[in-house]
XYZ file of C-alpha atoms in Angstrom:
636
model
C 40.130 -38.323 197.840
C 38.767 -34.895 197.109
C 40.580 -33.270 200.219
C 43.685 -35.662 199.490
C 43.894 -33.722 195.850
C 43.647 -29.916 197.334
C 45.672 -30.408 200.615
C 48.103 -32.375 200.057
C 50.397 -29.757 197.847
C 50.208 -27.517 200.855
C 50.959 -30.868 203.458
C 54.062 -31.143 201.053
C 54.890 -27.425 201.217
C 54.849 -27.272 204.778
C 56.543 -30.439 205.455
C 58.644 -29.805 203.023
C 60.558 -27.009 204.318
C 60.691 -27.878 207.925
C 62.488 -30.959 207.217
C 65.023 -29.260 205.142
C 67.534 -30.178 208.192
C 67.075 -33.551 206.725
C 68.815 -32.482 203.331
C 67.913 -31.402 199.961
C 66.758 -34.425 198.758
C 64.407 -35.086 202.021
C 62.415 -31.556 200.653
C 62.801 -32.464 197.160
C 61.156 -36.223 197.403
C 57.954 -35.368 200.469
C 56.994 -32.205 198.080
C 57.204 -34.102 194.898
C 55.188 -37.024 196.589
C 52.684 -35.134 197.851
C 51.788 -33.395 194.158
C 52.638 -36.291 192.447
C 49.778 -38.447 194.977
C 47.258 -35.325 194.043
C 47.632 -35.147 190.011
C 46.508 -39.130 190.259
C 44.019 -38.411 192.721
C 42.721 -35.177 190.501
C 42.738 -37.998 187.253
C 40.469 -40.141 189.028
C 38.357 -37.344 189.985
C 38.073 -36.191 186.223
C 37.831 -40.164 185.310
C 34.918 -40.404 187.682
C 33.014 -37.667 186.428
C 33.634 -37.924 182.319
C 32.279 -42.080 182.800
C 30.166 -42.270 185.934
C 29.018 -38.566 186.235
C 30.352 -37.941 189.959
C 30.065 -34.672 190.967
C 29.773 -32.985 193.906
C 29.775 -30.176 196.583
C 32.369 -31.093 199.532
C 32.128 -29.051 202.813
C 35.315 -28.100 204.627
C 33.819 -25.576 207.147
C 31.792 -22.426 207.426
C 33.889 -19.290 206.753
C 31.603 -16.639 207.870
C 27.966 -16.550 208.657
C 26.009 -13.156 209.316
C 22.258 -13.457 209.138
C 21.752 -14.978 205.811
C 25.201 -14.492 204.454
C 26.789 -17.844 204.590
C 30.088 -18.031 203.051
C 31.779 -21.690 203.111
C 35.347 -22.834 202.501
C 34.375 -26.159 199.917
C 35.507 -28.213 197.428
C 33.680 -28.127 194.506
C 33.952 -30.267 191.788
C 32.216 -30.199 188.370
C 33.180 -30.264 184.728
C 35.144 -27.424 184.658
C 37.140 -27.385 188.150
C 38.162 -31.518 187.364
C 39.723 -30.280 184.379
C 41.818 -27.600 185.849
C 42.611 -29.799 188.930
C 44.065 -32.237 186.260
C 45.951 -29.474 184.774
C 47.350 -27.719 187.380
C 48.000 -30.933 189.440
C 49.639 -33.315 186.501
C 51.876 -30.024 185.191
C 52.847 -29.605 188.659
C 53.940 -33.126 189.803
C 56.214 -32.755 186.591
C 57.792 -29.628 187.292
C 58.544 -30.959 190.825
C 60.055 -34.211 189.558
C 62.060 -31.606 186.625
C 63.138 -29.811 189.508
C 64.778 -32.424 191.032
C 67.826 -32.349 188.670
C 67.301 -28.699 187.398
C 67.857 -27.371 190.837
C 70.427 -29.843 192.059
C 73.753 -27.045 192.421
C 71.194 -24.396 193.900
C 71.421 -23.356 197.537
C 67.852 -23.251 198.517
C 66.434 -25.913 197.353
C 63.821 -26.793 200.309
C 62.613 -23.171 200.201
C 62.069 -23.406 196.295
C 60.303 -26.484 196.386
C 58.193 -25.529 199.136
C 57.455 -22.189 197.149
C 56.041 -24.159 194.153
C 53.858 -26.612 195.942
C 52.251 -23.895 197.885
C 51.781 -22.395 194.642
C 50.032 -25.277 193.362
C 48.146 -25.255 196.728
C 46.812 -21.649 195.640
C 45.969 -22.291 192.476
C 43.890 -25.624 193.627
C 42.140 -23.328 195.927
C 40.755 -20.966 193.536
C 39.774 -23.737 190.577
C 37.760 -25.416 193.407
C 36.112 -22.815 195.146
C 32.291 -22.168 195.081
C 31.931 -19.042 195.646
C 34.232 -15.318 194.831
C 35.520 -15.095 198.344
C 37.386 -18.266 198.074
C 38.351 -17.642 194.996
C 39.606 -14.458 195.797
C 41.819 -15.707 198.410
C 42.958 -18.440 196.241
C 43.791 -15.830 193.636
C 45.629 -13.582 196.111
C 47.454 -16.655 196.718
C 48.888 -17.479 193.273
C 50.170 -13.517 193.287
C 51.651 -13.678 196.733
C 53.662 -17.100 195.145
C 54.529 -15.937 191.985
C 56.172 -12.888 193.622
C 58.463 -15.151 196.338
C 59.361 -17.128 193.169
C 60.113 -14.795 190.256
C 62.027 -13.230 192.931
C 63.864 -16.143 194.288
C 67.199 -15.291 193.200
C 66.459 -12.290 195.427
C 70.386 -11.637 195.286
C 69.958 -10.228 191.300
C 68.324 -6.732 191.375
C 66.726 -7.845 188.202
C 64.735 -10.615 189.819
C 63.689 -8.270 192.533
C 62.717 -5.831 189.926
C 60.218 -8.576 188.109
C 58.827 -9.516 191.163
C 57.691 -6.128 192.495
C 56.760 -5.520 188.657
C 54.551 -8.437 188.766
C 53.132 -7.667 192.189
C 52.100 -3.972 191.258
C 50.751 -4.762 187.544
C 48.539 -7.725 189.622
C 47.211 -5.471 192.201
C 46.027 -2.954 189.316
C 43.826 -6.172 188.035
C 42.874 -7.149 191.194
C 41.704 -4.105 192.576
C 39.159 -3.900 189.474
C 38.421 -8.018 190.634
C 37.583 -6.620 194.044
C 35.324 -4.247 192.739
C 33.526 -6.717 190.668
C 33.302 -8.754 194.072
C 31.544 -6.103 195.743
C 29.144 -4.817 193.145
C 27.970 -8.873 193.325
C 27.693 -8.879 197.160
C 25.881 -5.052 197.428
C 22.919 -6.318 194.724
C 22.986 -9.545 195.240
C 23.526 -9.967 198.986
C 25.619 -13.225 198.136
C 29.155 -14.601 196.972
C 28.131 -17.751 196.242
C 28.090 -18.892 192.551
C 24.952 -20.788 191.995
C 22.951 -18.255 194.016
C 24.544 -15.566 192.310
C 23.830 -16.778 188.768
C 20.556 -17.955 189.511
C 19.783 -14.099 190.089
C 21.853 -12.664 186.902
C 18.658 -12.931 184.782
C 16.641 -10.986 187.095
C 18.978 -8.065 186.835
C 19.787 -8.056 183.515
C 18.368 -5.025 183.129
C 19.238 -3.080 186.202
C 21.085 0.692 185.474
C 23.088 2.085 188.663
C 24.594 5.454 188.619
C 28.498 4.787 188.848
C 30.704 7.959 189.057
C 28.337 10.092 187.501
C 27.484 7.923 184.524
C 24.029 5.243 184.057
C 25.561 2.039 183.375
C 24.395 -1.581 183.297
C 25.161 -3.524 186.383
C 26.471 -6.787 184.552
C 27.967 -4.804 182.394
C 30.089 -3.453 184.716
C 30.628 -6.653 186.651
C 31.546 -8.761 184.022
C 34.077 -5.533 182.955
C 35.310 -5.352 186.419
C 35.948 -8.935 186.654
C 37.674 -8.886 183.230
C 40.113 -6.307 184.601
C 41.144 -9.000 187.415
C 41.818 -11.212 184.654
C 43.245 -9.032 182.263
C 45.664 -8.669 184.883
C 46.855 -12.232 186.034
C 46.383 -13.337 182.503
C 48.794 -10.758 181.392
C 46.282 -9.271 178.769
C 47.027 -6.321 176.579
C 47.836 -3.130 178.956
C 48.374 -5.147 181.826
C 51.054 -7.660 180.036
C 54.277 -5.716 180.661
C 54.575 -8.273 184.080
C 55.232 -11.743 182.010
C 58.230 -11.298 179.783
C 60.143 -10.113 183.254
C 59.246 -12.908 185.248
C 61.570 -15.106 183.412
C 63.811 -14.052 185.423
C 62.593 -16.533 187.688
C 63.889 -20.794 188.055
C 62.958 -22.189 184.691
C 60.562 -24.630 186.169
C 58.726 -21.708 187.774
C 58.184 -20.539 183.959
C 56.764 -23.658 183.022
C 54.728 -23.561 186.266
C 53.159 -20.266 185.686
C 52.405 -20.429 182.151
C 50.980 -23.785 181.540
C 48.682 -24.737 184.713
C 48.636 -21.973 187.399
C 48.694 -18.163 187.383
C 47.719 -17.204 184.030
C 45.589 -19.595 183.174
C 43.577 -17.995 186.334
C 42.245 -15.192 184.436
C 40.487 -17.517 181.118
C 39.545 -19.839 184.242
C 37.535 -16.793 186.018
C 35.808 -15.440 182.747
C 34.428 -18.840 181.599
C 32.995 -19.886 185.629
C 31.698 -16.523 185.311
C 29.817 -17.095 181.657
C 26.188 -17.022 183.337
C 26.899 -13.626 184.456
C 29.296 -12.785 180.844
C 26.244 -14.377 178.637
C 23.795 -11.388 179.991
C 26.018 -8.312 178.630
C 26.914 -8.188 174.913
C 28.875 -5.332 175.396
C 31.291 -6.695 178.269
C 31.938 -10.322 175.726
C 33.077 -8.001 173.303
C 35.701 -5.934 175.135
C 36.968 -9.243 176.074
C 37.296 -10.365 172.444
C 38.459 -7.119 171.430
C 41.450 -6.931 174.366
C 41.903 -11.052 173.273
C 42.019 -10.997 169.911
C 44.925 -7.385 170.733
C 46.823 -9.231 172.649
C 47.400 -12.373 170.491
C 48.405 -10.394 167.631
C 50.947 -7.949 169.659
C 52.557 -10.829 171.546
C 53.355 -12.485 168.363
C 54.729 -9.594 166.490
C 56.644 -9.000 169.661
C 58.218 -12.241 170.361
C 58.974 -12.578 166.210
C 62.170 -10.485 167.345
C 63.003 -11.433 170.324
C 66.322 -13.199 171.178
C 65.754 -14.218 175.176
C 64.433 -18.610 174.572
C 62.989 -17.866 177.358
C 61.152 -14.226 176.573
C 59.960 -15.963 173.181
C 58.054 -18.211 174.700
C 56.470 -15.913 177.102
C 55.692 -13.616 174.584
C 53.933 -17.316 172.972
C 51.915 -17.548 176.260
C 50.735 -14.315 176.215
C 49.516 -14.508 172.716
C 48.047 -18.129 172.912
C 46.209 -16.760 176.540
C 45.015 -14.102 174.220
C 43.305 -17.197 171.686
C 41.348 -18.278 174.845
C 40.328 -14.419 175.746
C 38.563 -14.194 172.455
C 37.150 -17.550 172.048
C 35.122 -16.659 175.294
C 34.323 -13.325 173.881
C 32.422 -15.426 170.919
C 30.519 -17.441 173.761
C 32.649 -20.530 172.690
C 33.828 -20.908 176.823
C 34.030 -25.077 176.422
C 37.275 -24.109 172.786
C 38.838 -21.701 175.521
C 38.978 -24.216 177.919
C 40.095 -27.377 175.653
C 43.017 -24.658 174.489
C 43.956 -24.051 178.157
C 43.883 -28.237 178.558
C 45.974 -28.722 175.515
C 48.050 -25.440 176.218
C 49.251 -26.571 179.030
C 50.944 -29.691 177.834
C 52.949 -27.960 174.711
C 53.489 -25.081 177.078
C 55.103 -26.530 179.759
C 57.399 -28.509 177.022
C 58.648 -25.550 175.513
C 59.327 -24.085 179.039
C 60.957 -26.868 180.442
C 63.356 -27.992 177.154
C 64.559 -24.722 176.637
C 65.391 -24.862 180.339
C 67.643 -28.226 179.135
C 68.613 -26.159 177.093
C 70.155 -23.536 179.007
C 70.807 -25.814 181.870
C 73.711 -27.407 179.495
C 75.042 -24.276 178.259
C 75.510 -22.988 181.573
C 72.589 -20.471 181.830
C 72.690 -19.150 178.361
C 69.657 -17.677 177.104
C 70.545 -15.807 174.161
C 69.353 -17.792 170.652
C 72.161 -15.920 168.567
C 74.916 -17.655 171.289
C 73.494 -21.211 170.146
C 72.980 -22.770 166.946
C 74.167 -26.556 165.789
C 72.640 -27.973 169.004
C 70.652 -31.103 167.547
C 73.341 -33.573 167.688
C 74.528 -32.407 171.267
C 70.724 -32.445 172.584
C 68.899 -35.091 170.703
C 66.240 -35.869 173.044
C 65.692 -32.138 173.948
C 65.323 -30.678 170.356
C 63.016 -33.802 169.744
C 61.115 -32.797 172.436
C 60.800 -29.093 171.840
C 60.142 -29.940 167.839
C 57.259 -31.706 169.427
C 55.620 -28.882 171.142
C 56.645 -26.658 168.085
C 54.065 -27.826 166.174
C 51.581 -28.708 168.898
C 51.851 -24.929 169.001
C 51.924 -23.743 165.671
C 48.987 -25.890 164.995
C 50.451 -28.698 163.169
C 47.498 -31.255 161.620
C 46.536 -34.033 163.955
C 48.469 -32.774 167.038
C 47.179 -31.504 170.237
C 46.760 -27.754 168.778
C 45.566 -28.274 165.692
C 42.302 -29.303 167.258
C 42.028 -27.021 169.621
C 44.066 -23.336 168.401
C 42.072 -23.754 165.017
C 38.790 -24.686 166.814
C 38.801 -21.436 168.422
C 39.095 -19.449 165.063
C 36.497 -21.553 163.553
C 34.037 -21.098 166.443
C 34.595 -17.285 166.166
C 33.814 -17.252 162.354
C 30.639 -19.317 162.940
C 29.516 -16.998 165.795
C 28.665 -14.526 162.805
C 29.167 -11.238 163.535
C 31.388 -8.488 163.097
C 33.187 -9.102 165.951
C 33.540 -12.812 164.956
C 34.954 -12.407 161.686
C 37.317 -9.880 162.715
C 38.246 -12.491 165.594
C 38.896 -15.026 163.283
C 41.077 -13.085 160.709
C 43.538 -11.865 163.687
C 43.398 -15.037 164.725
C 44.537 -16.669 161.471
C 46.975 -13.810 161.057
C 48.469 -15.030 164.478
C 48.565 -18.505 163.663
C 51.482 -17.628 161.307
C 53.159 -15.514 163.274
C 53.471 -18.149 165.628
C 54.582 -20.591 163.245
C 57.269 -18.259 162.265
C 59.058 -17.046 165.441
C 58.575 -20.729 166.843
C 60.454 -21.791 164.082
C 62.893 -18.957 164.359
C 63.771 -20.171 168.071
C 64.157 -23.756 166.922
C 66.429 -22.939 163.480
C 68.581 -20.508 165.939
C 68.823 -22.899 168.953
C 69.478 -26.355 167.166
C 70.561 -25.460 163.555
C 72.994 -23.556 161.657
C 76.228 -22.400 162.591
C 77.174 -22.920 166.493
C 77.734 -19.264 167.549
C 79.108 -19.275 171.529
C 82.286 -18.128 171.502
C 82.090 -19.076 175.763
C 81.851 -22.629 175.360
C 83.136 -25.300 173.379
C 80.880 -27.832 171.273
C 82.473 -30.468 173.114
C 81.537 -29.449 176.554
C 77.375 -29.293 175.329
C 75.340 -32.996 175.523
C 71.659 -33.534 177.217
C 70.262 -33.065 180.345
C 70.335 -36.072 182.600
C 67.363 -38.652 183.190
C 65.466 -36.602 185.978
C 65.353 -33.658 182.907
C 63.949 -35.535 180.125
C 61.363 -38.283 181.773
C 59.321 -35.079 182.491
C 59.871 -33.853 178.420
C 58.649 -37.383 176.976
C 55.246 -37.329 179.262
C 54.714 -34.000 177.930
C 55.187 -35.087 174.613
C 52.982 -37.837 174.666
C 50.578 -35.251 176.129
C 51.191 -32.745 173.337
C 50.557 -34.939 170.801
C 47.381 -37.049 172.347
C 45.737 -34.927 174.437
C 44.024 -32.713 171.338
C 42.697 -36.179 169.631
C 41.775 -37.909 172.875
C 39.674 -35.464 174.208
C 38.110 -33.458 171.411
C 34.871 -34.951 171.538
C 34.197 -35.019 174.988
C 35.039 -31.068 175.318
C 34.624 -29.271 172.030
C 32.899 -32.313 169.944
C 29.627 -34.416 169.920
C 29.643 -34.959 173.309
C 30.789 -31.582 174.466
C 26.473 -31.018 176.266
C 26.840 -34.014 178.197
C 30.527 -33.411 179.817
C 30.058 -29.566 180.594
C 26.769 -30.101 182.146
C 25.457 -26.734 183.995
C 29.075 -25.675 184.941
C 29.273 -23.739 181.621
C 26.691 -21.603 180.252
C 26.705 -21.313 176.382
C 23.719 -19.866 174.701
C 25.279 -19.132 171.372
C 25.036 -22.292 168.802
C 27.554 -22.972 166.361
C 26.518 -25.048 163.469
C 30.151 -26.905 162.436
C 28.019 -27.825 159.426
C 28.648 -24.779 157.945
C 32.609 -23.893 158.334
C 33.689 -23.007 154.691
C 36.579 -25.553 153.529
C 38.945 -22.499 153.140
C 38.794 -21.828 156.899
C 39.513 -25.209 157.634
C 42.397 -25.814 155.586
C 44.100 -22.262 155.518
C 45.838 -22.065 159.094
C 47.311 -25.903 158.538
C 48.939 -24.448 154.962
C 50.163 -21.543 156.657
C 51.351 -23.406 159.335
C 53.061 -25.888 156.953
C 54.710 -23.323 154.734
C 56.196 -21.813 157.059
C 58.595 -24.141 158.096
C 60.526 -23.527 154.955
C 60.021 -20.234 154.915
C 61.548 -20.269 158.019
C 64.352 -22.350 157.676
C 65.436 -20.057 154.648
C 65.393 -16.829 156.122
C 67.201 -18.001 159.711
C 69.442 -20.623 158.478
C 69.868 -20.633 154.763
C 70.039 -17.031 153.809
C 70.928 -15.209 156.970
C 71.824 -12.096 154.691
C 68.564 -11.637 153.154
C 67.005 -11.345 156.800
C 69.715 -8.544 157.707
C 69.078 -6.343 154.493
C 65.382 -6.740 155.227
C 65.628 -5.615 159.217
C 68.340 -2.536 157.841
C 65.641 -1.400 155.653
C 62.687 -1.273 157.790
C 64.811 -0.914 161.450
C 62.079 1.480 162.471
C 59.332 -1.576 162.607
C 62.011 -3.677 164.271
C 62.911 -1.227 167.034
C 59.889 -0.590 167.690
C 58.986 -4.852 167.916
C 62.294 -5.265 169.844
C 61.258 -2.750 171.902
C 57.668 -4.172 172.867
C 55.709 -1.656 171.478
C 57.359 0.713 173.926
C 54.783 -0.063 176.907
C 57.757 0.060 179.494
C 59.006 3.244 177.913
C 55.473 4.370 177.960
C 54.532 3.247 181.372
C 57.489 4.403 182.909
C 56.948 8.209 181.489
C 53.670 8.223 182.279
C 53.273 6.126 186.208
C 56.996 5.158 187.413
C 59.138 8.289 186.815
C 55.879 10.801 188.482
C 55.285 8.112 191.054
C 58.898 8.041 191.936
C 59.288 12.248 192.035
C 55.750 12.392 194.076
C 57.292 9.553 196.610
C 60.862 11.259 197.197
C 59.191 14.454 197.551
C 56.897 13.182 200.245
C 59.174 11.264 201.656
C 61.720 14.434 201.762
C 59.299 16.924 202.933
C 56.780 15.031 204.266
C 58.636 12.261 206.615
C 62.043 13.719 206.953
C 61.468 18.041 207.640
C 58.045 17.575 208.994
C 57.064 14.097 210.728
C 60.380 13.377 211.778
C 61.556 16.987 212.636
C 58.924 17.761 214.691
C 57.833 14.141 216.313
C 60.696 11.617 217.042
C 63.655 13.754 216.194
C 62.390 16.845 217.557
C 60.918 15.292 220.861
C 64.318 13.644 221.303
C 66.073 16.683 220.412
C 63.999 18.561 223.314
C 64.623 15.795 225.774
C 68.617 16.035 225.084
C 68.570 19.857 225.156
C 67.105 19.342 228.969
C 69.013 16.769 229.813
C 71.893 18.823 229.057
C 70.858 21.811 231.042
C 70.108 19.753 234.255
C 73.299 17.848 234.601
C 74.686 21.414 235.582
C 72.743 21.207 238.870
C 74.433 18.146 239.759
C 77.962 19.906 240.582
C 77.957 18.051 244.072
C 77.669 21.644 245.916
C 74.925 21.730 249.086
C 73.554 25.074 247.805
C 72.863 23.739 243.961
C 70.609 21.069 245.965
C 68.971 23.204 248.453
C 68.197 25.588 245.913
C 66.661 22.806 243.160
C 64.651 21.578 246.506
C 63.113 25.216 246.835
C 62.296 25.656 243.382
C 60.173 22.376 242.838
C 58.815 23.390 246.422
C 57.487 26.418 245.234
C 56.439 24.728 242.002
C 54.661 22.401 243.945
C 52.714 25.441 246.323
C 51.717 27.258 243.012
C 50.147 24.632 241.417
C 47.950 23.520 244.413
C 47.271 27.019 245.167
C 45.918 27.789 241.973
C 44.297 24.111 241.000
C 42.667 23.705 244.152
């Protein structure tokens, strides 16, 4: 059952696509199949080991073995890797079956479909791997598939720009991951994880000289590793990558913001907490860069008009929750957050893709409006994961979003408070633009001048089956599974696959933590439905007055602009002038072009010898004679 739940995506993938001869919906129903067979495999896998405590190590082969260096290719399930293979696996199946009618008019379908079940193939790879070299190639994996499918309207320059975006910002993370990688295998002698953690405490101490400076080898592990993640996880610096990848298939959106490539990065830094629990210094810098990057996504996406950029902007801040909760030491709230992310997440993604599906690949909020009666079971739907998002009481992340800042405040430091108030501060940014995008899509005045009112009604049955078992998911899932991850019987479920020294007494949370986020999160609702609907006006003086701040939200904080002053436009000089002078007026010039220019030059010159005249031939006879005389004469 095990290998049924990791190879059956990439069965599906590859079967997938060379039956496309067969038709679309051949492709469409084997790759479906195949993930849908694994998510209820992957549930009875996490069933297993929350009631009977099945766990275990399964061997596919040995990978490489030098001396004592052993490195296998396994399947290794625990707590924490039968959570993600429920996530990635059950997000995926739904996609796939979403996919079915999203993708119905498009012209590739078998090559899409097998795109995002080797996707989920990669991902599965790295969540069960036991040791960094399989997880590495895993991780490679989910880059390599998020390029093909960001890109995969390769025919817009725009996609091709995200994907090549994506691709570079990645490799800047995972070069730092790599170098993590090998600091562990030079000290350690090992990849493995258990060995390698069993031996953290034994080096806890350990200074190395690295480019000039004494430094603390987990330290600068745990750092380097973070930069892999920072990356993949589209962390502050190395976010610019995720609002641009929109411009991939809706259902790729969903696919790489609720269960598979950016979830990677929280999914590395909590399997890594042995090593992350040994260097104070390194759990901070991921707070600090966590606790950034919630707070700029959300001012970011509070102006944003894209449905689709809004809620990327949403993943990147909620991914930034998850950073900081494991910078506290609370790894288990970062993890329940990623579980109950995943199922609001993917809503959001997928009924704003309903959304634009019926008004023919509209994205821009101020071209809808009025949409509610059109769209019934889509704005229901998307209301849903609204406030699963915002934090709403009693659904899925009210228990876990305001978890994480009430872990932080009981971790009791500086950097915990702080943690805490940003986080708080978030929480109602969040409720604000997520209202914002609702009020603008489904309320108010209908504003396309393109399309008539008429024309707009709700996706078809294939569309919204996938929206109601998200729902149900972003509404339960927080309740259901509290206890067993966050709550009293949070020791016994986590077991040894997550190491968490730091207590947290919920004994004494203050009653104004608890209740403040919920009353921001409630007021805002009004708040928001005055300023976007009510008193449209009011919002327009405001943004005239202080257009500065605005410009500079609408603009992101100006890291393109930034970047490309400072990397793309020097990059792009160094390149043409290497290329110019470099390839073209010296390689070329003096190896292929000049060699053939040589050759032609002679060739030239002897097809005057060959005038047909019995003297021309005599005499080139007598020359190479003479030619041939000198040489042995002199090389004899």
């Amino acid at each position: 059952m095990e290998y049924a739940a990791l190879f059956l995506p990439l069965i599906g993938s590859i079967l997938g696509y060379l039956i496309k001869n067969l038709g679309d919906l051949a492709s469409q129903l084997v790759t479906t199949l195949c993930v849908l067979i694994a998510s209820i495999f992957s549930i009875i896998i996490f069933y297993n080991g929350i009631f009977n405590g099945i766990y275990d190590n399964y061997l596919i082969y040995e990978w490489i073995a030098s001396g004592n260096f052993i490195v296998n290719w396994s399947i290794n399930i625990d707590p924490l890797s039968s959570i993600m293979l429920v996530v990635v696996t059950f997000v995926s199946a739904l996609v796939h079956i979403y996919s079915i009618g999203y993708m119905k008019h498009d012209s590739n379908i078998p090559r899409f479909m097998s795109y995002l079940s080797l996707f989920t193939f990669s991902m599965l790879v790295l969540v069960v791997s036991d040791n960094f070299l399989q997880l590495f190639f895993g991780w490679e994996g989910v880059g390599l598939c998020s390029y093909l499918l960001i890109g995969f309207w390769y025919k817009k320059d725009s996609a091709n720009k995200a994907a090549i975006k994506a691709f570079i910002v990645n490799r800047v993370g995972d070069f730092g991951f790599a170098i993590g990688i090998f600091l562990i295998f030079m000290f350690f002698g090992t990849v493995n994880y258990a060995e390698v953690f069993q031996l953290i405490p034994e080096f806890s101490n350990k200074q190395i000289n690295f480019l000039g400076f004494n430094s603390n080898l987990i330290t600068l592990i745990c750092l380097f590793l973070f930069i892999g993640a920072m990356g993949k996880s589209a962390q502050f610096l190395l976010h610019t990558w995720l609002p641009d990848a929109m411009e991939g298939p809706t259902p790729v959106s969903a696919l790489i913001h609720a269960a598979t490539m950016v979830t990677a990065g929280v999914f590395l830094v909590v399997r890594c907490s042995p090593i992350f629990e040994y260097s104070q210094f390194a759990l901070n810098f991921v707070a600090i860069i966590g606790m950034l990057t919630a707070f700029f996504a959300a001012s970011v996406a509070i102006v944003q008009n894209d449905i689709k950029r809004i809620i990327a902007y949403s993943t990147c801040s909620q991914l930034g929750y998850m950073f900081f909760a494991a910078g506290v030491g609370a790894y288990h709230v970062a993890i329940f957050h990623l579980f109950t992310h995943a199922f609001f997440k993917a809503l959001l993604f997928l009924g704003s893709g309903s959304v634009i599906h019926s008004l023919k690949d509209e994205q821009d909020i101020r071209k809808m409006g009025g949409l509610w009666k059109q769209m019934p079971f889509t704005w229901i739907s998307m209301i849903i994961g609204t406030l699963a998002l915002t934090g709403f009481p009693f659904l899925s992340g009210y228990f876990s979003k305001d978890a994480i800042i009430e872990f932080a405040y009981l971790r009791g430091t500086g950097i915990g408070y702080f943690s805490a108030g940003v986080g708080i501060i978030t929480a109602f940014l969040t409720a604000i633009y997520s209202w914002r995008l609702i009020f603008r899509t489904f309320h108010g005045k209908f504003n396309n001048e393109n399309l008539s009112k008429s024309e707009i009604h709700d996706s078809g049955l294939i569309i919204i089956i996938p929206l109601i078992i998200l729902a149900l998911g972003s509404i339960f899932s927080g309740f259901v599974f509290k206890d067993f991850l966050i709550g009293s019987k949070y020791n016994n479920f986590w077991n040894d696959s997550i190491l968490i020294l730091q207590t947290f007494d919920l004994s004494k949370l203050p009653v104004w933590l608890i209740t403040i986020t919920p009353f921001l999160v409630i007021i805002s609702i009004p708040i928001s439905f005055y300023f976007y609907v009510k008193n449209t006006k009011l919002l327009e003086k405001i943004k005239n007055k202080y257009i500065f701040i605005h410009k500079f939200l609408l603009n992101k904080w100006y890291f393109d602009e930034i970047y490309d002053s400072i990397f793309v436009k020097p990059t792009k000089i160094l390149g043409s002038f290497l290329w110019k002078s470099g390839d073209v007026k010296t390689i070329d010039r003096l190896g292929p072009d000049g060699i053939s220019k040589i050759i032609k030059i002679i060739s030239n010159k002897s097809t005057k010898f060959q005038s047909g005249y019995i003297y021309d031939y005599a005499f080139i006879m007598l020359l190479a004679l003479s030619l041939l005389l000198t040489f042995f004469i002199f090389y004899k």
